[in-house]
Amino acid sequence: MVQPRFLSRLTLTAAAAGLLTSCAATRLSLPGLPQPEQPRISDAVPVPTLQPSSSVIVDAVEKAGPAVVRIDTVKRTVNPLGGIFGRGPAIQQQQGQGSGFITRSDGVLLTNAHVVEGASEVSVTLPDGRSFIGKVLGTDRLTDVAVVKVVASKLPVATLGDSNKVRPGEWAIAIGNPLGLDNTVTAGIISAIQRTNAVGEGQRVPYIQTDAAVNPGNSGGPLINDRGQVIGINTAIRQAPGAGLSFAIPINTARLIASQILERGYASHPYIGVRLQALTPQLAKEINATTSECRLPEVNGVVVVEVMTNSPAARGGLKPCDLIEKVGDKAVKNASEVQLAVDRGQVGQPLTITVRRDGATQNLTVRPAELPREG
């Protein structure tokens, strides 16, 4: 029986020690007794607590953010080495992800054509967690605009701005799902507008250039201004050591293409049927010295190299070696500006093209035809 008495005394002693410790702690915390000093971390003068202030970027994101969606796609392709050859599955699946934004509360949204083109399955997920199956109503490769529809109602919508009023130096805010990270916001400024050579010559889009960080997965998401209005669709990135530039399709261009897709299922683009070449004084001098077929002024401009047979340009009287000075009432300096000016025309409607030929200026009338669609 010795062991139990020992354990009993030990338990009593421990309980007494705990009681003493509790009493000591109680005494130390009693009011009026001196408290031990805490080590000082800072000797800065305290400042009053600041009230939360409004932020231009925060306010803009709160307006547009609920309408920005994640788009997940599945593309199925036939594996030519699969099946009987036993080298992988007969059908291969490729998953992709991008962004988009809702423009109509009944489920119409805009994104990039390259995000959804060729997709077998399209899934649209809102920031609030709701997910819908999407149907691609149409895509346009030339401008990289696509329209997707989901079956829903009373969805949040993004307000569309006026990209013609965008000016360099204004706020540029990108919202999207870069690198698989949902609901990401980056901000910068509008670096430039009317970038017709951003992703190659002959483009039909006068891109908005911005320094806001844009990464894979941002494609199709909105570029908004400081009022929360969509001014562009993020579409392209150009990387360089230590820096990067991003480009957006102006919303006015996207709005026109989307309305055509909603109306007829495809976008219509006028064309005149010429191949163009940028002209410099040095190139003009070399051409004049090596051939008698062309006598070109030694200036910077754009010259017709080839006219397609039976094309609108041929019927309108354009010829190789013509220096194009104006399309409609728009002066042009390069091939992209000619392309954009033609694209602003209408299929079948007269379009005046001013050229310089053999030292004389001539006004020619061309009626653009509809550019044949691929596939």
mmCIF file of C-alpha atoms in Angstrom:
data_model
loop_
_atom_site.group_PDB
_atom_site.id
_atom_site.type_symbol
_atom_site.label_atom_id
_atom_site.label_comp_id
_atom_site.label_asym_id
_atom_site.label_seq_id
_atom_site.Cartn_x
_atom_site.Cartn_y
_atom_site.Cartn_z
ATOM 1 C CA MET A 1 0.000 0.000 0.000
ATOM 2 C CA VAL A 2 3.057 2.270 0.014
ATOM 3 C CA GLN A 3 2.850 3.057 -3.661
ATOM 4 C CA PRO A 4 -0.697 4.435 -3.571
ATOM 5 C CA ARG A 5 0.154 6.754 -0.630
ATOM 6 C CA PHE A 6 3.164 8.033 -2.573
ATOM 7 C CA LEU A 7 1.068 8.685 -5.679
ATOM 8 C CA SER A 8 -1.544 10.349 -3.551
ATOM 9 C CA ARG A 9 1.009 12.715 -1.963
ATOM 10 C CA LEU A 10 2.489 13.438 -5.398
ATOM 11 C CA THR A 11 -0.922 14.284 -6.826
ATOM 12 C CA LEU A 12 -1.708 16.505 -3.851
ATOM 13 C CA THR A 13 1.619 18.296 -4.192
ATOM 14 C CA ALA A 14 1.029 18.917 -7.902
ATOM 15 C CA ALA A 15 -2.447 20.230 -7.233
ATOM 16 C CA ALA A 16 -1.111 22.533 -4.528
ATOM 17 C CA ALA A 17 1.573 23.806 -6.892
ATOM 18 C CA GLY A 18 -1.043 24.512 -9.530
ATOM 19 C CA LEU A 19 -3.130 26.395 -6.997
ATOM 20 C CA LEU A 20 -0.146 28.481 -5.932
ATOM 21 C CA THR A 21 0.669 29.237 -9.550
ATOM 22 C CA SER A 22 -2.918 30.257 -10.174
ATOM 23 C CA CYS A 23 -2.893 32.491 -7.112
ATOM 24 C CA ALA A 24 0.384 34.083 -8.181
ATOM 25 C CA ALA A 25 -1.020 34.792 -11.635
ATOM 26 C CA THR A 26 -4.083 36.280 -10.028
ATOM 27 C CA ARG A 27 -2.009 38.539 -7.855
ATOM 28 C CA LEU A 28 0.058 39.766 -10.794
ATOM 29 C CA SER A 29 -3.052 40.747 -12.734
ATOM 30 C CA LEU A 30 -4.788 42.509 -9.880
ATOM 31 C CA PRO A 31 -5.514 46.183 -10.484
ATOM 32 C CA GLY A 32 -3.115 48.610 -8.859
ATOM 33 C CA LEU A 33 -0.124 46.294 -8.913
ATOM 34 C CA PRO A 34 2.827 47.293 -11.110
ATOM 35 C CA GLN A 35 2.978 45.454 -14.455
ATOM 36 C CA PRO A 36 6.233 44.328 -16.090
ATOM 37 C CA GLU A 37 7.321 46.531 -19.023
ATOM 38 C CA GLN A 38 7.105 45.084 -22.520
ATOM 39 C CA PRO A 39 10.107 45.601 -24.851
ATOM 40 C CA ARG A 40 9.562 48.556 -27.187
ATOM 41 C CA ILE A 41 9.480 47.631 -30.868
ATOM 42 C CA SER A 42 9.038 51.168 -32.214
ATOM 43 C CA ASP A 43 9.357 54.665 -30.857
ATOM 44 C CA ALA A 44 7.396 56.278 -33.679
ATOM 45 C CA VAL A 45 4.674 58.711 -32.681
ATOM 46 C CA PRO A 46 1.261 57.013 -32.924
ATOM 47 C CA VAL A 47 -1.020 58.367 -35.640
ATOM 48 C CA PRO A 48 -4.814 58.370 -35.742
ATOM 49 C CA THR A 49 -6.446 55.404 -37.437
ATOM 50 C CA LEU A 50 -7.219 56.272 -41.061
ATOM 51 C CA GLN A 51 -10.693 55.814 -42.393
ATOM 52 C CA PRO A 52 -11.009 53.532 -45.454
ATOM 53 C CA SER A 53 -10.670 55.645 -48.589
ATOM 54 C CA SER A 54 -12.162 54.988 -51.998
ATOM 55 C CA SER A 55 -9.899 53.738 -54.773
ATOM 56 C CA VAL A 56 -10.470 54.328 -58.469
ATOM 57 C CA ILE A 57 -9.232 50.846 -59.340
ATOM 58 C CA VAL A 58 -11.203 49.131 -56.575
ATOM 59 C CA ASP A 59 -14.406 50.904 -57.596
ATOM 60 C CA ALA A 60 -13.883 50.029 -61.262
ATOM 61 C CA VAL A 61 -13.219 46.363 -60.507
ATOM 62 C CA GLU A 62 -16.290 46.144 -58.275
ATOM 63 C CA LYS A 63 -18.408 47.335 -61.210
ATOM 64 C CA ALA A 64 -17.028 45.010 -63.886
ATOM 65 C CA GLY A 65 -15.644 42.102 -61.870
ATOM 66 C CA PRO A 66 -18.886 40.138 -61.289
ATOM 67 C CA ALA A 67 -19.369 39.820 -65.068
ATOM 68 C CA VAL A 68 -15.883 38.422 -65.780
ATOM 69 C CA VAL A 69 -15.935 34.655 -66.280
ATOM 70 C CA ARG A 70 -13.522 31.746 -66.575
ATOM 71 C CA ILE A 71 -13.837 29.702 -69.754
ATOM 72 C CA ASP A 72 -12.660 26.077 -69.723
ATOM 73 C CA THR A 73 -12.522 24.164 -72.992
ATOM 74 C CA VAL A 74 -11.944 20.602 -74.132
ATOM 75 C CA LYS A 75 -10.764 19.942 -77.677
ATOM 76 C CA ARG A 76 -10.943 16.376 -78.966
ATOM 77 C CA THR A 77 -8.760 15.316 -81.869
ATOM 78 C CA VAL A 78 -8.196 12.002 -83.623
ATOM 79 C CA ASN A 79 -4.811 10.436 -82.918
ATOM 80 C CA PRO A 80 -3.585 9.012 -86.249
ATOM 81 C CA LEU A 81 -1.187 6.698 -84.406
ATOM 82 C CA GLY A 82 -3.768 5.514 -81.898
ATOM 83 C CA GLY A 83 -6.246 2.664 -82.098
ATOM 84 C CA ILE A 84 -4.900 -0.200 -84.200
ATOM 85 C CA PHE A 85 -1.286 1.014 -83.914
ATOM 86 C CA GLY A 86 -1.504 1.069 -80.141
ATOM 87 C CA ARG A 87 0.362 4.349 -79.711
ATOM 88 C CA GLY A 88 -1.892 6.160 -77.292
ATOM 89 C CA PRO A 89 -5.660 6.616 -77.295
ATOM 90 C CA ALA A 90 -7.575 6.899 -80.557
ATOM 91 C CA ILE A 91 -9.071 10.201 -79.362
ATOM 92 C CA GLN A 92 -6.881 12.782 -77.655
ATOM 93 C CA GLN A 93 -8.216 15.519 -75.395
ATOM 94 C CA GLN A 94 -6.628 18.934 -75.006
ATOM 95 C CA GLN A 95 -7.784 21.195 -72.205
ATOM 96 C CA GLY A 96 -7.604 24.976 -72.375
ATOM 97 C CA GLN A 97 -8.557 27.947 -70.290
ATOM 98 C CA GLY A 98 -9.261 31.606 -70.903
ATOM 99 C CA SER A 99 -11.462 34.462 -69.814
ATOM 100 C CA GLY A 100 -14.522 36.297 -71.047
ATOM 101 C CA PHE A 101 -17.143 38.793 -69.910
ATOM 102 C CA ILE A 102 -20.926 38.878 -69.971
ATOM 103 C CA THR A 103 -22.513 41.625 -72.062
ATOM 104 C CA ARG A 104 -26.176 40.565 -71.893
ATOM 105 C CA SER A 105 -28.036 39.373 -68.819
ATOM 106 C CA ASP A 106 -29.564 36.503 -70.805
ATOM 107 C CA GLY A 107 -26.159 34.842 -71.138
ATOM 108 C CA VAL A 108 -24.328 36.403 -74.112
ATOM 109 C CA LEU A 109 -20.600 36.875 -73.509
ATOM 110 C CA LEU A 110 -17.521 37.889 -75.498
ATOM 111 C CA THR A 111 -14.099 36.263 -75.569
ATOM 112 C CA ASN A 112 -11.245 35.567 -78.001
ATOM 113 C CA ALA A 113 -11.754 33.314 -80.994
ATOM 114 C CA HIS A 114 -8.555 31.422 -80.183
ATOM 115 C CA VAL A 115 -9.909 30.560 -76.715
ATOM 116 C CA VAL A 116 -12.958 28.623 -77.964
ATOM 117 C CA GLU A 117 -12.265 27.829 -81.616
ATOM 118 C CA GLY A 118 -12.508 24.095 -82.297
ATOM 119 C CA ALA A 119 -13.639 23.307 -78.754
ATOM 120 C CA SER A 120 -15.825 20.237 -78.241
ATOM 121 C CA GLU A 121 -16.912 21.393 -74.797
ATOM 122 C CA VAL A 122 -17.097 24.897 -73.328
ATOM 123 C CA SER A 123 -17.704 25.558 -69.639
ATOM 124 C CA VAL A 124 -18.357 29.051 -68.257
ATOM 125 C CA THR A 125 -17.821 29.768 -64.545
ATOM 126 C CA LEU A 126 -18.859 33.010 -62.830
ATOM 127 C CA PRO A 127 -16.998 34.561 -59.884
ATOM 128 C CA ASP A 128 -19.898 33.566 -57.595
ATOM 129 C CA GLY A 129 -19.246 29.892 -58.387
ATOM 130 C CA ARG A 130 -22.115 29.239 -60.806
ATOM 131 C CA SER A 131 -21.134 27.182 -63.840
ATOM 132 C CA PHE A 132 -22.871 26.778 -67.205
ATOM 133 C CA ILE A 133 -22.364 24.882 -70.434
ATOM 134 C CA GLY A 134 -21.523 27.355 -73.187
ATOM 135 C CA LYS A 135 -22.393 27.282 -76.879
ATOM 136 C CA VAL A 136 -20.114 29.057 -79.365
ATOM 137 C CA LEU A 137 -22.349 31.170 -81.615
ATOM 138 C CA GLY A 138 -19.515 32.226 -83.895
ATOM 139 C CA THR A 139 -15.841 33.144 -84.154
ATOM 140 C CA ASP A 140 -13.858 35.537 -86.317
ATOM 141 C CA ARG A 141 -10.193 34.693 -86.803
ATOM 142 C CA LEU A 142 -9.294 37.994 -88.439
ATOM 143 C CA THR A 143 -10.165 40.020 -85.342
ATOM 144 C CA ASP A 144 -9.939 37.163 -82.774
ATOM 145 C CA VAL A 145 -13.449 37.829 -81.459
ATOM 146 C CA ALA A 146 -15.939 35.131 -80.437
ATOM 147 C CA VAL A 147 -19.465 35.118 -79.032
ATOM 148 C CA VAL A 148 -20.580 32.460 -76.539
ATOM 149 C CA LYS A 149 -24.082 31.857 -75.151
ATOM 150 C CA VAL A 150 -25.155 30.177 -71.913
ATOM 151 C CA VAL A 151 -28.704 29.343 -70.862
ATOM 152 C CA ALA A 152 -29.311 31.705 -67.952
ATOM 153 C CA SER A 153 -31.072 34.895 -66.963
ATOM 154 C CA LYS A 154 -30.460 37.918 -64.760
ATOM 155 C CA LEU A 155 -26.690 37.562 -65.003
ATOM 156 C CA PRO A 156 -24.360 40.432 -64.074
ATOM 157 C CA VAL A 157 -23.213 42.386 -67.123
ATOM 158 C CA ALA A 158 -20.183 44.520 -67.934
ATOM 159 C CA THR A 159 -20.789 48.022 -69.274
ATOM 160 C CA LEU A 160 -19.207 48.660 -72.676
ATOM 161 C CA GLY A 161 -17.300 51.921 -73.120
ATOM 162 C CA ASP A 162 -16.164 53.830 -76.217
ATOM 163 C CA SER A 163 -12.684 52.786 -77.357
ATOM 164 C CA ASN A 164 -12.529 55.739 -79.765
ATOM 165 C CA LYS A 165 -12.154 57.997 -76.730
ATOM 166 C CA VAL A 166 -9.256 56.068 -75.174
ATOM 167 C CA ARG A 167 -6.078 58.122 -74.804
ATOM 168 C CA PRO A 168 -2.508 57.178 -73.851
ATOM 169 C CA GLY A 169 -1.809 57.744 -70.166
ATOM 170 C CA GLU A 170 -5.269 56.712 -68.960
ATOM 171 C CA TRP A 171 -5.758 53.875 -66.477
ATOM 172 C CA ALA A 172 -5.874 50.362 -67.945
ATOM 173 C CA ILE A 173 -7.165 47.559 -65.720
ATOM 174 C CA ALA A 174 -7.116 43.904 -66.812
ATOM 175 C CA ILE A 175 -9.327 41.284 -65.180
ATOM 176 C CA GLY A 176 -9.126 37.581 -65.922
ATOM 177 C CA ASN A 177 -7.817 34.180 -64.970
ATOM 178 C CA PRO A 178 -4.084 34.177 -65.793
ATOM 179 C CA LEU A 179 -2.127 30.960 -65.308
ATOM 180 C CA GLY A 180 -5.185 29.289 -63.791
ATOM 181 C CA LEU A 181 -5.531 31.881 -61.000
ATOM 182 C CA ASP A 182 -9.153 33.021 -60.934
ATOM 183 C CA ASN A 183 -10.339 36.604 -60.589
ATOM 184 C CA THR A 184 -6.960 38.304 -60.931
ATOM 185 C CA VAL A 185 -6.672 42.072 -61.332
ATOM 186 C CA THR A 186 -3.678 43.929 -62.763
ATOM 187 C CA ALA A 187 -3.380 47.610 -63.584
ATOM 188 C CA GLY A 188 -1.265 49.921 -65.690
ATOM 189 C CA ILE A 189 -1.814 52.650 -68.240
ATOM 190 C CA ILE A 190 -2.751 52.890 -71.885
ATOM 191 C CA SER A 191 0.658 52.973 -73.562
ATOM 192 C CA ALA A 192 -0.491 53.578 -77.133
ATOM 193 C CA ILE A 193 -3.483 53.264 -79.442
ATOM 194 C CA GLN A 194 -3.919 52.316 -83.101
ATOM 195 C CA ARG A 195 -1.142 49.704 -82.998
ATOM 196 C CA THR A 196 -1.776 48.210 -86.427
ATOM 197 C CA ASN A 197 1.516 46.287 -86.524
ATOM 198 C CA ALA A 198 1.354 44.813 -83.013
ATOM 199 C CA VAL A 199 1.182 41.177 -84.096
ATOM 200 C CA GLY A 200 2.260 41.421 -87.736
ATOM 201 C CA GLU A 201 1.542 43.485 -90.820
ATOM 202 C CA GLY A 202 -1.817 43.602 -92.559
ATOM 203 C CA GLN A 203 -3.900 43.284 -89.395
ATOM 204 C CA ARG A 204 -7.531 44.351 -89.337
ATOM 205 C CA VAL A 205 -7.376 45.511 -85.716
ATOM 206 C CA PRO A 206 -6.041 48.859 -84.391
ATOM 207 C CA TYR A 207 -4.883 47.396 -81.078
ATOM 208 C CA ILE A 208 -4.777 49.180 -77.737
ATOM 209 C CA GLN A 209 -1.350 48.759 -76.137
ATOM 210 C CA THR A 210 -0.999 48.656 -72.359
ATOM 211 C CA ASP A 211 1.635 47.841 -69.756
ATOM 212 C CA ALA A 212 -0.860 46.113 -67.432
ATOM 213 C CA ALA A 213 0.429 42.600 -66.701
ATOM 214 C CA VAL A 214 -1.362 40.072 -68.928
ATOM 215 C CA ASN A 215 -0.518 36.365 -69.027
ATOM 216 C CA PRO A 216 -1.875 33.178 -70.626
ATOM 217 C CA GLY A 217 -5.396 32.727 -69.304
ATOM 218 C CA ASN A 218 -6.133 36.469 -69.496
ATOM 219 C CA SER A 219 -7.041 36.008 -73.163
ATOM 220 C CA GLY A 220 -10.630 37.040 -73.782
ATOM 221 C CA GLY A 221 -10.929 38.974 -70.537
ATOM 222 C CA PRO A 222 -11.845 42.655 -70.413
ATOM 223 C CA LEU A 223 -9.587 45.661 -70.329
ATOM 224 C CA ILE A 224 -11.505 48.325 -68.404
ATOM 225 C CA ASN A 225 -11.063 52.022 -67.708
ATOM 226 C CA ASP A 226 -11.221 53.830 -64.368
ATOM 227 C CA ARG A 227 -15.021 53.978 -64.611
ATOM 228 C CA GLY A 228 -15.403 50.228 -64.866
ATOM 229 C CA GLN A 229 -16.287 50.310 -68.572
ATOM 230 C CA VAL A 230 -14.883 47.717 -70.963
ATOM 231 C CA ILE A 231 -12.637 49.385 -73.530
ATOM 232 C CA GLY A 232 -11.011 46.277 -75.003
ATOM 233 C CA ILE A 233 -10.575 42.507 -75.057
ATOM 234 C CA ASN A 234 -7.130 41.293 -73.986
ATOM 235 C CA THR A 235 -5.746 39.173 -76.805
ATOM 236 C CA ALA A 236 -1.980 39.281 -77.398
ATOM 237 C CA ILE A 237 1.292 39.476 -75.502
ATOM 238 C CA ARG A 238 4.784 40.433 -76.623
ATOM 239 C CA GLN A 239 7.520 39.427 -74.211
ATOM 240 C CA ALA A 240 10.976 40.932 -73.963
ATOM 241 C CA PRO A 241 13.773 40.494 -71.395
ATOM 242 C CA GLY A 242 12.713 42.325 -68.268
ATOM 243 C CA ALA A 243 9.456 43.619 -69.735
ATOM 244 C CA GLY A 244 6.290 42.747 -71.561
ATOM 245 C CA LEU A 245 3.603 44.462 -73.597
ATOM 246 C CA SER A 246 -0.001 43.457 -74.010
ATOM 247 C CA PHE A 247 -2.559 44.326 -76.645
ATOM 248 C CA ALA A 248 -6.338 44.504 -76.607
ATOM 249 C CA ILE A 249 -8.972 44.530 -79.338
ATOM 250 C CA PRO A 250 -10.834 47.864 -79.104
ATOM 251 C CA ILE A 251 -14.343 47.242 -77.820
ATOM 252 C CA ASN A 252 -15.852 49.215 -80.715
ATOM 253 C CA THR A 253 -14.301 46.714 -83.139
ATOM 254 C CA ALA A 254 -15.433 43.781 -81.001
ATOM 255 C CA ARG A 255 -18.938 45.233 -80.716
ATOM 256 C CA LEU A 256 -19.275 45.424 -84.525
ATOM 257 C CA ILE A 257 -17.999 41.874 -85.056
ATOM 258 C CA ALA A 258 -20.172 40.470 -82.256
ATOM 259 C CA SER A 259 -23.314 42.109 -83.649
ATOM 260 C CA GLN A 260 -22.648 40.519 -87.050
ATOM 261 C CA ILE A 261 -22.124 37.112 -85.435
ATOM 262 C CA LEU A 262 -25.368 37.444 -83.480
ATOM 263 C CA GLU A 263 -27.232 38.502 -86.615
ATOM 264 C CA ARG A 264 -25.927 35.983 -89.158
ATOM 265 C CA GLY A 265 -23.536 33.613 -87.372
ATOM 266 C CA TYR A 266 -20.373 35.040 -88.935
ATOM 267 C CA ALA A 267 -18.540 38.328 -89.470
ATOM 268 C CA SER A 268 -18.341 40.044 -92.849
ATOM 269 C CA HIS A 269 -15.088 41.620 -94.054
ATOM 270 C CA PRO A 270 -14.749 43.634 -97.276
ATOM 271 C CA TYR A 271 -11.686 43.176 -99.457
ATOM 272 C CA ILE A 272 -10.390 44.669 -102.710
ATOM 273 C CA GLY A 273 -7.753 42.106 -103.776
ATOM 274 C CA VAL A 274 -4.303 43.696 -103.779
ATOM 275 C CA ARG A 275 -0.885 42.793 -102.416
ATOM 276 C CA LEU A 276 0.917 45.754 -100.884
ATOM 277 C CA GLN A 277 4.486 46.669 -100.003
ATOM 278 C CA ALA A 278 5.856 49.305 -97.644
ATOM 279 C CA LEU A 279 7.790 51.891 -99.633
ATOM 280 C CA THR A 280 10.839 53.852 -98.460
ATOM 281 C CA PRO A 281 12.905 56.445 -100.335
ATOM 282 C CA GLN A 282 15.777 53.950 -100.610
ATOM 283 C CA LEU A 283 13.547 51.178 -101.971
ATOM 284 C CA ALA A 284 11.948 53.566 -104.478
ATOM 285 C CA LYS A 285 15.407 54.635 -105.659
ATOM 286 C CA GLU A 286 16.444 50.993 -106.170
ATOM 287 C CA ILE A 287 13.233 50.141 -108.060
ATOM 288 C CA ASN A 288 13.566 53.170 -110.322
ATOM 289 C CA ALA A 289 17.191 52.269 -111.058
ATOM 290 C CA THR A 290 16.549 48.604 -111.892
ATOM 291 C CA THR A 291 13.310 48.629 -113.874
ATOM 292 C CA SER A 292 11.407 50.866 -116.236
ATOM 293 C CA GLU A 293 8.033 49.368 -115.281
ATOM 294 C CA CYS A 294 7.668 51.573 -112.189
ATOM 295 C CA ARG A 295 8.539 55.210 -111.639
ATOM 296 C CA LEU A 296 7.968 55.703 -107.919
ATOM 297 C CA PRO A 297 8.366 58.868 -105.868
ATOM 298 C CA GLU A 298 11.151 58.575 -103.305
ATOM 299 C CA VAL A 299 8.913 58.833 -100.245
ATOM 300 C CA ASN A 300 7.572 56.707 -97.411
ATOM 301 C CA GLY A 301 4.261 55.092 -98.296
ATOM 302 C CA VAL A 302 2.567 51.947 -99.535
ATOM 303 C CA VAL A 303 2.726 50.673 -103.092
ATOM 304 C CA VAL A 304 0.607 48.114 -104.953
ATOM 305 C CA VAL A 305 2.724 45.082 -105.869
ATOM 306 C CA GLU A 306 0.038 42.821 -107.329
ATOM 307 C CA VAL A 307 -3.627 43.105 -108.316
ATOM 308 C CA MET A 308 -5.667 39.890 -108.243
ATOM 309 C CA THR A 309 -7.436 38.939 -111.475
ATOM 310 C CA ASN A 310 -11.178 39.752 -111.489
ATOM 311 C CA SER A 311 -10.885 41.355 -108.063
ATOM 312 C CA PRO A 312 -12.676 44.555 -106.995
ATOM 313 C CA ALA A 313 -9.322 46.370 -107.301
ATOM 314 C CA ALA A 314 -8.852 45.161 -110.877
ATOM 315 C CA ARG A 315 -12.376 46.196 -111.824
ATOM 316 C CA GLY A 316 -11.805 49.570 -110.190
ATOM 317 C CA GLY A 317 -8.654 50.266 -112.228
ATOM 318 C CA LEU A 318 -5.860 49.782 -109.673
ATOM 319 C CA LYS A 319 -2.517 48.706 -111.142
ATOM 320 C CA PRO A 320 0.849 47.511 -109.869
ATOM 321 C CA CYS A 321 3.164 50.419 -109.004
ATOM 322 C CA ASP A 322 0.278 52.615 -107.845
ATOM 323 C CA LEU A 323 1.186 54.490 -104.669
ATOM 324 C CA ILE A 324 -1.916 54.522 -102.451
ATOM 325 C CA GLU A 325 -2.292 57.864 -100.690
ATOM 326 C CA LYS A 326 -5.858 57.794 -99.373
ATOM 327 C CA VAL A 327 -8.672 55.290 -98.861
ATOM 328 C CA GLY A 328 -11.968 57.108 -98.569
ATOM 329 C CA ASP A 329 -11.136 60.267 -96.661
ATOM 330 C CA LYS A 330 -8.352 58.581 -94.663
ATOM 331 C CA ALA A 331 -4.689 59.208 -95.516
ATOM 332 C CA VAL A 332 -2.680 55.976 -95.312
ATOM 333 C CA LYS A 333 1.017 55.374 -94.719
ATOM 334 C CA ASN A 334 1.344 51.573 -94.520
ATOM 335 C CA ALA A 335 -0.377 48.345 -95.528
ATOM 336 C CA SER A 336 -2.166 47.946 -92.190
ATOM 337 C CA GLU A 337 -3.748 51.388 -92.491
ATOM 338 C CA VAL A 338 -4.965 50.524 -95.993
ATOM 339 C CA GLN A 339 -6.434 47.276 -94.647
ATOM 340 C CA LEU A 340 -8.219 49.035 -91.787
ATOM 341 C CA ALA A 341 -9.580 51.734 -94.086
ATOM 342 C CA VAL A 342 -10.942 49.118 -96.499
ATOM 343 C CA ASP A 343 -12.435 47.198 -93.568
ATOM 344 C CA ARG A 344 -14.367 50.311 -92.552
ATOM 345 C CA GLY A 345 -16.054 50.280 -95.965
ATOM 346 C CA GLN A 346 -19.114 48.256 -96.919
ATOM 347 C CA VAL A 347 -19.421 45.312 -99.240
ATOM 348 C CA GLY A 348 -20.735 46.428 -102.635
ATOM 349 C CA GLN A 349 -20.623 50.141 -101.805
ATOM 350 C CA PRO A 350 -18.328 52.561 -103.719
ATOM 351 C CA LEU A 351 -15.024 53.351 -102.029
ATOM 352 C CA THR A 352 -12.719 56.087 -103.341
ATOM 353 C CA ILE A 353 -9.018 55.223 -103.464
ATOM 354 C CA THR A 354 -6.561 58.003 -104.238
ATOM 355 C CA VAL A 355 -3.333 56.876 -105.927
ATOM 356 C CA ARG A 356 -0.281 58.516 -107.410
ATOM 357 C CA ARG A 357 0.582 57.060 -110.824
ATOM 358 C CA ASP A 358 3.351 58.326 -113.097
ATOM 359 C CA GLY A 359 3.596 61.516 -111.092
ATOM 360 C CA ALA A 360 -0.131 62.325 -111.301
ATOM 361 C CA THR A 361 -2.857 61.879 -108.680
ATOM 362 C CA GLN A 362 -5.944 59.875 -109.622
ATOM 363 C CA ASN A 363 -9.167 59.047 -107.759
ATOM 364 C CA LEU A 364 -10.397 55.510 -108.450
ATOM 365 C CA THR A 365 -13.717 53.999 -107.379
ATOM 366 C CA VAL A 366 -13.650 50.452 -106.027
ATOM 367 C CA ARG A 367 -16.577 48.379 -104.765
ATOM 368 C CA PRO A 368 -15.239 45.960 -102.107
ATOM 369 C CA ALA A 369 -16.461 42.373 -102.185
ATOM 370 C CA GLU A 370 -16.952 40.089 -99.197
ATOM 371 C CA LEU A 371 -13.812 38.257 -98.149
ATOM 372 C CA PRO A 372 -14.353 34.523 -98.645
ATOM 373 C CA ARG A 373 -14.689 32.705 -95.330
ATOM 374 C CA GLU A 374 -12.421 29.806 -94.453
ATOM 375 C CA GLY A 375 -13.949 26.365 -94.163
#
